[in-house]
PDB file of C-alpha atoms and ligand atoms in Angstrom:
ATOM      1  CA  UNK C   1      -3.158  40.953-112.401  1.00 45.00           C
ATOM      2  CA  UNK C   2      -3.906  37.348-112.911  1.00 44.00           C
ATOM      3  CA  UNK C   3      -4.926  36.207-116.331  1.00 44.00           C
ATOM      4  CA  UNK C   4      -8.643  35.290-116.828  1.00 45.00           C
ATOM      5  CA  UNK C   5      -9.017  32.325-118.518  1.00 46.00           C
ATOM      6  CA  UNK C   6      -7.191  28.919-119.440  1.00 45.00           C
ATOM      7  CA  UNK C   7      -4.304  29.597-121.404  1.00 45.00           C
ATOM      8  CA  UNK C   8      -5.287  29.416-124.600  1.00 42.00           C
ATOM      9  CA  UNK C   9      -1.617  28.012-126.114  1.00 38.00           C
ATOM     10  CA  UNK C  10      -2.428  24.963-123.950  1.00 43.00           C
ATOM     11  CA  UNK C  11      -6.391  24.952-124.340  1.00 46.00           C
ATOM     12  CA  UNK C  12      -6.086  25.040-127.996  1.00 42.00           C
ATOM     13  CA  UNK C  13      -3.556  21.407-127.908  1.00 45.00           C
ATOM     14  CA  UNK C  14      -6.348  19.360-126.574  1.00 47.00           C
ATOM     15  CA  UNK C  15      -9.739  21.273-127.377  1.00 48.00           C
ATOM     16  CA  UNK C  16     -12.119  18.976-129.426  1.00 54.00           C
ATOM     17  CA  UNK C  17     -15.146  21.396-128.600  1.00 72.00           C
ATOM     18  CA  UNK C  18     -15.195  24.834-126.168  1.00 81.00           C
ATOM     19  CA  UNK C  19     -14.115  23.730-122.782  1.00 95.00           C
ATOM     20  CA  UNK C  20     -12.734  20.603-123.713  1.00 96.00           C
ATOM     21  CA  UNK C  21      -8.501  20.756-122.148  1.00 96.00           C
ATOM     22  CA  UNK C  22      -8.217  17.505-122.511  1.00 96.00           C
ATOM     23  CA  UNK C  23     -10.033  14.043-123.615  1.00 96.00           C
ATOM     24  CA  UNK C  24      -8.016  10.897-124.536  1.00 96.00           C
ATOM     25  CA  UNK C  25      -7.350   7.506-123.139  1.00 97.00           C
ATOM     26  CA  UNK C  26      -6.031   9.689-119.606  1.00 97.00           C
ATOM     27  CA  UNK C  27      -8.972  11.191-119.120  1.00 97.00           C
ATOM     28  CA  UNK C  28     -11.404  14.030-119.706  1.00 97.00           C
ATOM     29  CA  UNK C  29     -11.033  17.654-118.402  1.00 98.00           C
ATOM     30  CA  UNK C  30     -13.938  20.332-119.237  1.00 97.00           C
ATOM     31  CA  UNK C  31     -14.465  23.797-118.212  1.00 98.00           C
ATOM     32  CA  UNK C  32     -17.047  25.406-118.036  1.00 97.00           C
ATOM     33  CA  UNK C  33     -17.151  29.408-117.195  1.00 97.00           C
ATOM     34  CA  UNK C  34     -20.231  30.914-116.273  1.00 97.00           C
ATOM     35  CA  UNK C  35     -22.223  28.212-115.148  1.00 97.00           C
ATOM     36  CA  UNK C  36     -23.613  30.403-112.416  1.00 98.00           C
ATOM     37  CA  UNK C  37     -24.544  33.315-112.772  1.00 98.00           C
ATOM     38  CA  UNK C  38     -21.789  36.236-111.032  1.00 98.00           C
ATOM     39  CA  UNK C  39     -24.809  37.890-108.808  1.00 98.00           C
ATOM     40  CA  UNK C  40     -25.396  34.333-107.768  1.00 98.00           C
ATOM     41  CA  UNK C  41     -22.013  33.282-106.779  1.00 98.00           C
ATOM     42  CA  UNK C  42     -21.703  35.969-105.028  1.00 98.00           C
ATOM     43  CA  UNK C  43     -24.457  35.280-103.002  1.00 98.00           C
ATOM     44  CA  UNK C  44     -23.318  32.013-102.245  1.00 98.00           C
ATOM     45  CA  UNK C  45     -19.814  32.865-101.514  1.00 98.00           C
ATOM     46  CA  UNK C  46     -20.956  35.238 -98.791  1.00 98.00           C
ATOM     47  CA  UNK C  47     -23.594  33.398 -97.389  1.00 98.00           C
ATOM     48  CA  UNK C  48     -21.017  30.002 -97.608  1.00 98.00           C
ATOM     49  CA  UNK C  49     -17.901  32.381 -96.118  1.00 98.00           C
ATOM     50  CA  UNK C  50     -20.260  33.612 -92.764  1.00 98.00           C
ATOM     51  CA  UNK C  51     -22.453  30.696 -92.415  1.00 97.00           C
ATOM     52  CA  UNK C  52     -20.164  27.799 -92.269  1.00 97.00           C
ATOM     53  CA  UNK C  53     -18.267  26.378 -89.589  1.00 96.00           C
ATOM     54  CA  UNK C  54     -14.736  26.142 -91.035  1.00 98.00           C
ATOM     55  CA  UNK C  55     -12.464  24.119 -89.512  1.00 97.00           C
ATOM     56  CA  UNK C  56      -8.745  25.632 -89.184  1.00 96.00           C
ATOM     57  CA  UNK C  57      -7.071  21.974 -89.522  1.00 89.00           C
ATOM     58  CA  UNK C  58      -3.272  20.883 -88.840  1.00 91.00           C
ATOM     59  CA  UNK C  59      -1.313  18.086 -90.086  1.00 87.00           C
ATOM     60  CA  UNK C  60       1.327  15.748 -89.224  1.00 87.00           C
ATOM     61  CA  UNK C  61       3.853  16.274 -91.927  1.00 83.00           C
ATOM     62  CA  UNK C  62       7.274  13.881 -91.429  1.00 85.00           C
ATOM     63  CA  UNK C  63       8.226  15.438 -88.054  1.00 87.00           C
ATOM     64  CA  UNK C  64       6.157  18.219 -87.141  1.00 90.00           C
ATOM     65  CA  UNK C  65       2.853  19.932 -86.706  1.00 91.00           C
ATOM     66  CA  UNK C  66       1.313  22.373 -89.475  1.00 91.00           C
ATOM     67  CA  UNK C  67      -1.310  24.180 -90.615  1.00 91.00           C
ATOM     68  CA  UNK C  68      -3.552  23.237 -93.556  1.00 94.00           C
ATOM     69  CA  UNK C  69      -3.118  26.347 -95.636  1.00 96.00           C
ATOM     70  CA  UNK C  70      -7.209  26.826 -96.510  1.00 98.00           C
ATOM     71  CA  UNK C  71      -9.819  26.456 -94.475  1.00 98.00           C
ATOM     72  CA  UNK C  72     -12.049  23.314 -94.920  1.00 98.00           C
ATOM     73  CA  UNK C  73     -15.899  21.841 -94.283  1.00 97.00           C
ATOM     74  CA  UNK C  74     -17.697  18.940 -95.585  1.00 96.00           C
ATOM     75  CA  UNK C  75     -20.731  18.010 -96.001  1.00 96.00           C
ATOM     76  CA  UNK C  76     -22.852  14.842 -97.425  1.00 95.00           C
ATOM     77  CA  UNK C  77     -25.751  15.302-100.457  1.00 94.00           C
ATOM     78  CA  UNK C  78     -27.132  11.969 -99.951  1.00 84.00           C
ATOM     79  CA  UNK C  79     -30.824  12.592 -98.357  1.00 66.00           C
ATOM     80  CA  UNK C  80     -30.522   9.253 -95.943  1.00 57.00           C
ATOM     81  CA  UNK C  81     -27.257  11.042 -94.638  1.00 55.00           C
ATOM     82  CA  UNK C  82     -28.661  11.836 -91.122  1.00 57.00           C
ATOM     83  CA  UNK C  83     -26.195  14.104 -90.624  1.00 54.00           C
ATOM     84  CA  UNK C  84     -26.857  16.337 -87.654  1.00 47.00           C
ATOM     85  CA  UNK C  85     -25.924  19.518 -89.284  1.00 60.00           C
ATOM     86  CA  UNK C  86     -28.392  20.828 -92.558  1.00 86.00           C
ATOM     87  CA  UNK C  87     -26.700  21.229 -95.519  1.00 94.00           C
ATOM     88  CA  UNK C  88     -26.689  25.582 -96.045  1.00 96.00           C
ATOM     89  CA  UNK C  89     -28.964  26.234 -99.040  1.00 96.00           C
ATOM     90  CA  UNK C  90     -26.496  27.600-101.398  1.00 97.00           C
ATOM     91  CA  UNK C  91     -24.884  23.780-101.087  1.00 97.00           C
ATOM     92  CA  UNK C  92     -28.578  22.167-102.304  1.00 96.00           C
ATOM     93  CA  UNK C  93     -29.088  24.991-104.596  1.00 97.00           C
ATOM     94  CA  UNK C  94     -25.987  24.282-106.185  1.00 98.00           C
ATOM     95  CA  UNK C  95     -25.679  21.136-106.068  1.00 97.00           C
ATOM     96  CA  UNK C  96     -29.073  21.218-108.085  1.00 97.00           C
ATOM     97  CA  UNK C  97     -27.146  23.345-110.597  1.00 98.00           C
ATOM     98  CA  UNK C  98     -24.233  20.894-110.763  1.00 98.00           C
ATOM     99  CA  UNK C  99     -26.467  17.306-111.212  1.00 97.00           C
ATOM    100  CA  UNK C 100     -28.616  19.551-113.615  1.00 97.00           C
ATOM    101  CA  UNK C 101     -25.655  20.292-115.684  1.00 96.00           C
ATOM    102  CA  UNK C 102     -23.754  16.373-115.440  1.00 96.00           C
ATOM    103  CA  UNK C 103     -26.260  14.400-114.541  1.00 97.00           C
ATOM    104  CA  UNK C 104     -24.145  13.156-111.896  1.00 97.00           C
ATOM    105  CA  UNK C 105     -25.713  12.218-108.563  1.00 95.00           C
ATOM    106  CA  UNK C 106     -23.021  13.745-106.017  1.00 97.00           C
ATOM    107  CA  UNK C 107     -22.761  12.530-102.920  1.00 96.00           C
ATOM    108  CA  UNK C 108     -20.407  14.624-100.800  1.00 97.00           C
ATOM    109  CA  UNK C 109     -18.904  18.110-101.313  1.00 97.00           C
ATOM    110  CA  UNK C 110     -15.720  19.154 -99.878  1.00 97.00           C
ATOM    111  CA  UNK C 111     -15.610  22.625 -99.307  1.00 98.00           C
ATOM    112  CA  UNK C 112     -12.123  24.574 -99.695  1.00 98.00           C
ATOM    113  CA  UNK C 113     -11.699  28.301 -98.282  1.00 98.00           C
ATOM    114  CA  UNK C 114      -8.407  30.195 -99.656  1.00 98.00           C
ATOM    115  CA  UNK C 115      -8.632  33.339 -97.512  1.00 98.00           C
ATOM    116  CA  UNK C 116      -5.559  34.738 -99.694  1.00 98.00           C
ATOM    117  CA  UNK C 117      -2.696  34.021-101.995  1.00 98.00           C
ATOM    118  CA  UNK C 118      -1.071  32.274 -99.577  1.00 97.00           C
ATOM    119  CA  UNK C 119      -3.639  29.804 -99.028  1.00 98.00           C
ATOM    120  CA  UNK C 120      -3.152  26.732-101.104  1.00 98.00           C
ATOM    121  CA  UNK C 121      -3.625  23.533-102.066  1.00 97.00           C
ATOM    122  CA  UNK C 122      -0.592  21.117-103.286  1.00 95.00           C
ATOM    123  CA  UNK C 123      -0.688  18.994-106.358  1.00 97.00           C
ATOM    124  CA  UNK C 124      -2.257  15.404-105.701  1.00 96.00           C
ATOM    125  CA  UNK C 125      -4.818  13.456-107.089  1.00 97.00           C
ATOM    126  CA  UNK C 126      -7.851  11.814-105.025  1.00 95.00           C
ATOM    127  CA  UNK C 127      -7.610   8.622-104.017  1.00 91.00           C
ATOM    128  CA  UNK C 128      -9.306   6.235-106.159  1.00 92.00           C
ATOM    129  CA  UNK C 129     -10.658   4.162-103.149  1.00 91.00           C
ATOM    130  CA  UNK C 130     -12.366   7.343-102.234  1.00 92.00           C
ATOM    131  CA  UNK C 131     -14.265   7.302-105.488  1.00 96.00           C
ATOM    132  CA  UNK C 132     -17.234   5.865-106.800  1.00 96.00           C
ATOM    133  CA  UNK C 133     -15.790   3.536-109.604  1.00 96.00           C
ATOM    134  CA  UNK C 134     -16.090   5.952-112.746  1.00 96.00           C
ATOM    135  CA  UNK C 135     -17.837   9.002-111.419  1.00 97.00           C
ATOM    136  CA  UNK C 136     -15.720  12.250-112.135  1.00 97.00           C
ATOM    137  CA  UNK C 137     -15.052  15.300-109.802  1.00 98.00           C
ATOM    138  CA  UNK C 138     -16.874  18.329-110.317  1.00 98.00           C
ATOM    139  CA  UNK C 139     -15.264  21.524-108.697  1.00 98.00           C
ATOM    140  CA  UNK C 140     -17.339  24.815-108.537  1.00 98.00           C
ATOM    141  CA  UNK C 141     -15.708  28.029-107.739  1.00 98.00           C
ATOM    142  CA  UNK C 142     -17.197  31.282-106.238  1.00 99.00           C
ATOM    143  CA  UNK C 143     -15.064  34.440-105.315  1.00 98.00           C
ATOM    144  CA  UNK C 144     -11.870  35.690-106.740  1.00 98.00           C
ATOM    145  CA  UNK C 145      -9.928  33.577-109.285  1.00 98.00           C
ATOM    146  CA  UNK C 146      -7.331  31.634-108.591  1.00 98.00           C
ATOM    147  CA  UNK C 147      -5.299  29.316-111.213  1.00 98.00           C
ATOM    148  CA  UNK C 148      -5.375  25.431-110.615  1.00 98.00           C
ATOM    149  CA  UNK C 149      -2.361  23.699-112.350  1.00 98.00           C
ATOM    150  CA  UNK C 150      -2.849  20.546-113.683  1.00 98.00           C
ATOM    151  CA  UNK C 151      -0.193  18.169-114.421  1.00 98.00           C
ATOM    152  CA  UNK C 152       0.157  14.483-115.801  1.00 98.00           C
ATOM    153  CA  UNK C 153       2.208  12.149-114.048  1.00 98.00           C
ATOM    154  CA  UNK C 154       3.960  10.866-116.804  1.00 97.00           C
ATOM    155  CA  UNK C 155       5.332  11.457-120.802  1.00 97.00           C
ATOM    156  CA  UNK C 156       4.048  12.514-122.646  1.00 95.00           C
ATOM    157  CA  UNK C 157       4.162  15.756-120.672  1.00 94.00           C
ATOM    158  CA  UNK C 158       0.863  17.511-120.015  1.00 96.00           C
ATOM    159  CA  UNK C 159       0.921  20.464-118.154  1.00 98.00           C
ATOM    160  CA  UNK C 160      -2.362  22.700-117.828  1.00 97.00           C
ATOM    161  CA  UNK C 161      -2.877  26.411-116.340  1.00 98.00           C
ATOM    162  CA  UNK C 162      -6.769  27.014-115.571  1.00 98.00           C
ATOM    163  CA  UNK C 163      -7.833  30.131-114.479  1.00 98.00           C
ATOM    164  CA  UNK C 164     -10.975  28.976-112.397  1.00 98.00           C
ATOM    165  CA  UNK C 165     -13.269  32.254-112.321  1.00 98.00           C
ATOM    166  CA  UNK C 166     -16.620  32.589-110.045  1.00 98.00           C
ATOM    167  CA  UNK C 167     -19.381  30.565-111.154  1.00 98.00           C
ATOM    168  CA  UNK C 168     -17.459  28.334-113.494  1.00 98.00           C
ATOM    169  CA  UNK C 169     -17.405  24.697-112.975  1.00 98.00           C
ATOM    170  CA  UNK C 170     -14.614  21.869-113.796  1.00 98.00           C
ATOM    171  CA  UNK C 171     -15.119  18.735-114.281  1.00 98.00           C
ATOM    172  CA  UNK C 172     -12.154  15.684-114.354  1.00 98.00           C
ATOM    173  CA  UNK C 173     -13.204  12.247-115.058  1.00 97.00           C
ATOM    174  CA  UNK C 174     -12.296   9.268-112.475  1.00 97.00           C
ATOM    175  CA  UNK C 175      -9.223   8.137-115.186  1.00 97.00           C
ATOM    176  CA  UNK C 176      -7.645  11.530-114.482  1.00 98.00           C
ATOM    177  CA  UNK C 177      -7.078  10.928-111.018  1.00 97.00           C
ATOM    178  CA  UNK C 178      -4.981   8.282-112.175  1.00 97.00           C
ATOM    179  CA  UNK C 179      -2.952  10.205-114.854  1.00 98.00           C
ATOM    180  CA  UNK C 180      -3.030  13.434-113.499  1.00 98.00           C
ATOM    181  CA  UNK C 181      -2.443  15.929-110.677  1.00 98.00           C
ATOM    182  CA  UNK C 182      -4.108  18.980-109.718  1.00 98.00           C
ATOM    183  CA  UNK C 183      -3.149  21.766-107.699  1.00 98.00           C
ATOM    184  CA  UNK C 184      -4.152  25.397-106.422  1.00 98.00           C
ATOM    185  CA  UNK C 185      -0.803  27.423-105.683  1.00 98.00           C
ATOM    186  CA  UNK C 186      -0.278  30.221-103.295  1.00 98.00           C
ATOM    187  CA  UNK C 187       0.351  33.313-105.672  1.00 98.00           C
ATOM    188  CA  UNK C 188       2.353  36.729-103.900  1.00 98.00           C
ATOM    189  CA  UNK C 189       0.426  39.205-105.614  1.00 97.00           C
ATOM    190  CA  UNK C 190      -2.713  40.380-103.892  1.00 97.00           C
ATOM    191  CA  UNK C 191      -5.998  38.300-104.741  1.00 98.00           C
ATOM    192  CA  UNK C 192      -9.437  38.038-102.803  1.00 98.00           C
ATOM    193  CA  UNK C 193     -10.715  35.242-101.136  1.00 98.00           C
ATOM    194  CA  UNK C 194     -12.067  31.913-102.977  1.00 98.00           C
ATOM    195  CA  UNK C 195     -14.559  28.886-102.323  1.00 98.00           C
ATOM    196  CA  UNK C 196     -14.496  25.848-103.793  1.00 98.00           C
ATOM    197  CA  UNK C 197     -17.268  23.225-103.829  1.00 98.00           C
ATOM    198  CA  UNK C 198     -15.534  19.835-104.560  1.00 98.00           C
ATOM    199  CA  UNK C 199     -18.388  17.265-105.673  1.00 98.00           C
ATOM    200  CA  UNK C 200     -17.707  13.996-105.664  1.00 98.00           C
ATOM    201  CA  UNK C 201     -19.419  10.449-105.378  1.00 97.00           C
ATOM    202  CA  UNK C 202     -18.121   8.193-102.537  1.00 95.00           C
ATOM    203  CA  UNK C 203     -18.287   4.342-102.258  1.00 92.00           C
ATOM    204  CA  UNK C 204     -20.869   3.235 -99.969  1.00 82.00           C
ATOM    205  CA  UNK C 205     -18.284   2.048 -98.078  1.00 67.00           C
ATOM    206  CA  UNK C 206     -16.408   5.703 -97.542  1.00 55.00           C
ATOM    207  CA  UNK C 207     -19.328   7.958 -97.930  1.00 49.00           C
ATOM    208  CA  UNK C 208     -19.874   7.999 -94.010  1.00 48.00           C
ATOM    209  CA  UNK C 209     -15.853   9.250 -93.440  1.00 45.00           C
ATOM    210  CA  UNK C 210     -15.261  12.971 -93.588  1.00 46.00           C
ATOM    211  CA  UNK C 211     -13.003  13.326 -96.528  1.00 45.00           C
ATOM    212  CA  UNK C 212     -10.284  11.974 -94.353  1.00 39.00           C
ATOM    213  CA  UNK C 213      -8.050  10.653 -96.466  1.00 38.00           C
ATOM    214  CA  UNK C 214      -8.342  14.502 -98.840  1.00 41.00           C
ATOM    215  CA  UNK C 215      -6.994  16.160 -95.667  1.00 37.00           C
ATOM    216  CA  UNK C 216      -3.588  14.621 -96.245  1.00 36.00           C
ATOM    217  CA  UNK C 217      -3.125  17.173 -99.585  1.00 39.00           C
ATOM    218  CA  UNK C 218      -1.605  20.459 -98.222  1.00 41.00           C
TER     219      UNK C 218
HETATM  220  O1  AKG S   1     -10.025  24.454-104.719  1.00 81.41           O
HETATM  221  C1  AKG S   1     -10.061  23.722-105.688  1.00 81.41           C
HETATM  222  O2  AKG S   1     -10.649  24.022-106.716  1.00 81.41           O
HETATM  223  C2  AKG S   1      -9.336  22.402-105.631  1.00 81.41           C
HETATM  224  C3  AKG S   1      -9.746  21.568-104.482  1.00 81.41           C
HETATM  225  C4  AKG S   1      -9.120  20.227-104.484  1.00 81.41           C
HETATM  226  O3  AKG S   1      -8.192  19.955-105.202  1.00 81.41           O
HETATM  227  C5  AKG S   1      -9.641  19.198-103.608  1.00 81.41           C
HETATM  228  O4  AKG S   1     -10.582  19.470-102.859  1.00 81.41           O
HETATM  229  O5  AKG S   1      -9.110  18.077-103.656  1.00 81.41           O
END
């Protein structure tokens, strides 16, 4: 049975107010549980796990051919988009939810579908060039839990477990992705399926690719 929230020995090193994992000169990390509420997140998950065209995506990794170990879809915020496809209304609604709670005006969200515990995501950090200069990353997740590990790069050694339950929200400012990588393990004991909304704000200049260079993390 996974564990339910952030482990607290770690939490408690870095905490300056509920939340808070981590906020110094590498960055700032907040959690936030509950930011939806669970009969809402549900809703979303299902309607986001049967309405969306997931893409089943392989890589080139040194020599050969593999799968991407989640399923993926992406869609832009930005209303002058004039992309062909709508954005499904549990994105809008909660990407209301999300600027209403940062004040951050995302442009793109990255959707990530683990359909079990051996769907995964390996430790990286996004590209900087495929940030807005200073914006954070906001990640939303609906369905079961799953535990995103958090590392820094360098000493001093930083290394943070976060249980990421439904309707909770984390947010990791634009310096993290510097000092820090993050990562979503495949686990061998049984666990449910999970959706993650990954908000971020692109450049003008990369706002029109399709999370391209993102794709390379498996
Ligand atoms: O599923 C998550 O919460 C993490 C997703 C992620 O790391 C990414 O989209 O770059």
């Amino acid at each position: 049975m996974p564990p339910k929230r952030a482990a607290p020995a770690q939490r408690s090193l870095f905490e300056s107010s509920p939340g808070v994992l981590a906020d110094d000169e590498r960055g700032r990390i907040a959690y936030t549980p509950g930011l939806v509420a669970p009969t809402v997140a549900q809703a979303w998950f299902e309607a986001l796990r049967d309405g969306v065209e997931w893409k089943a995506e392989r890589r080139r990794m040194y020599d050969r051919d593999v799968d991407v170990p989640r399923l993926t879809a992406h869609f832009r915020l930005d209303s002058d988009a004039g992309q062909g496809e709508r954005v499904p209304a549990p994105i809008r609604e909660a990407a209301r939810a999300v600027l209403a709670r940062t004040g951050v005006p995302f442009t793109t969200v990255g959707l990530n579908r683990y359909r079990d515990g051996r769907d995964s995501v390996a430790p990286h950090n996004d590209h900087l060039d495929e940030l807005a200069e200073g914006f954070p990353i906001a990640l939303l997740s609906l369905g079961a839990t799953r535990r995103m590990t958090i590392r820094a790069k360098a000493p001093p050694r930083r290394l943070l477990h976060v249980d990421l339950e439904s309707g909770s929200l984390l947010m990791m400012s634009y310096e993290t992705q510097l000092h820090y990588t993050h990562g979503v393990p495949k686990v061998a004991h049984p666990v449910g399926e999970r959706i993650s909304l990954a908000f971020r704000v692109k450049p003008a200049r990369a706002s029109s690719e399709d999370d391209t260079r993102r794709d390379f993390y498996r």
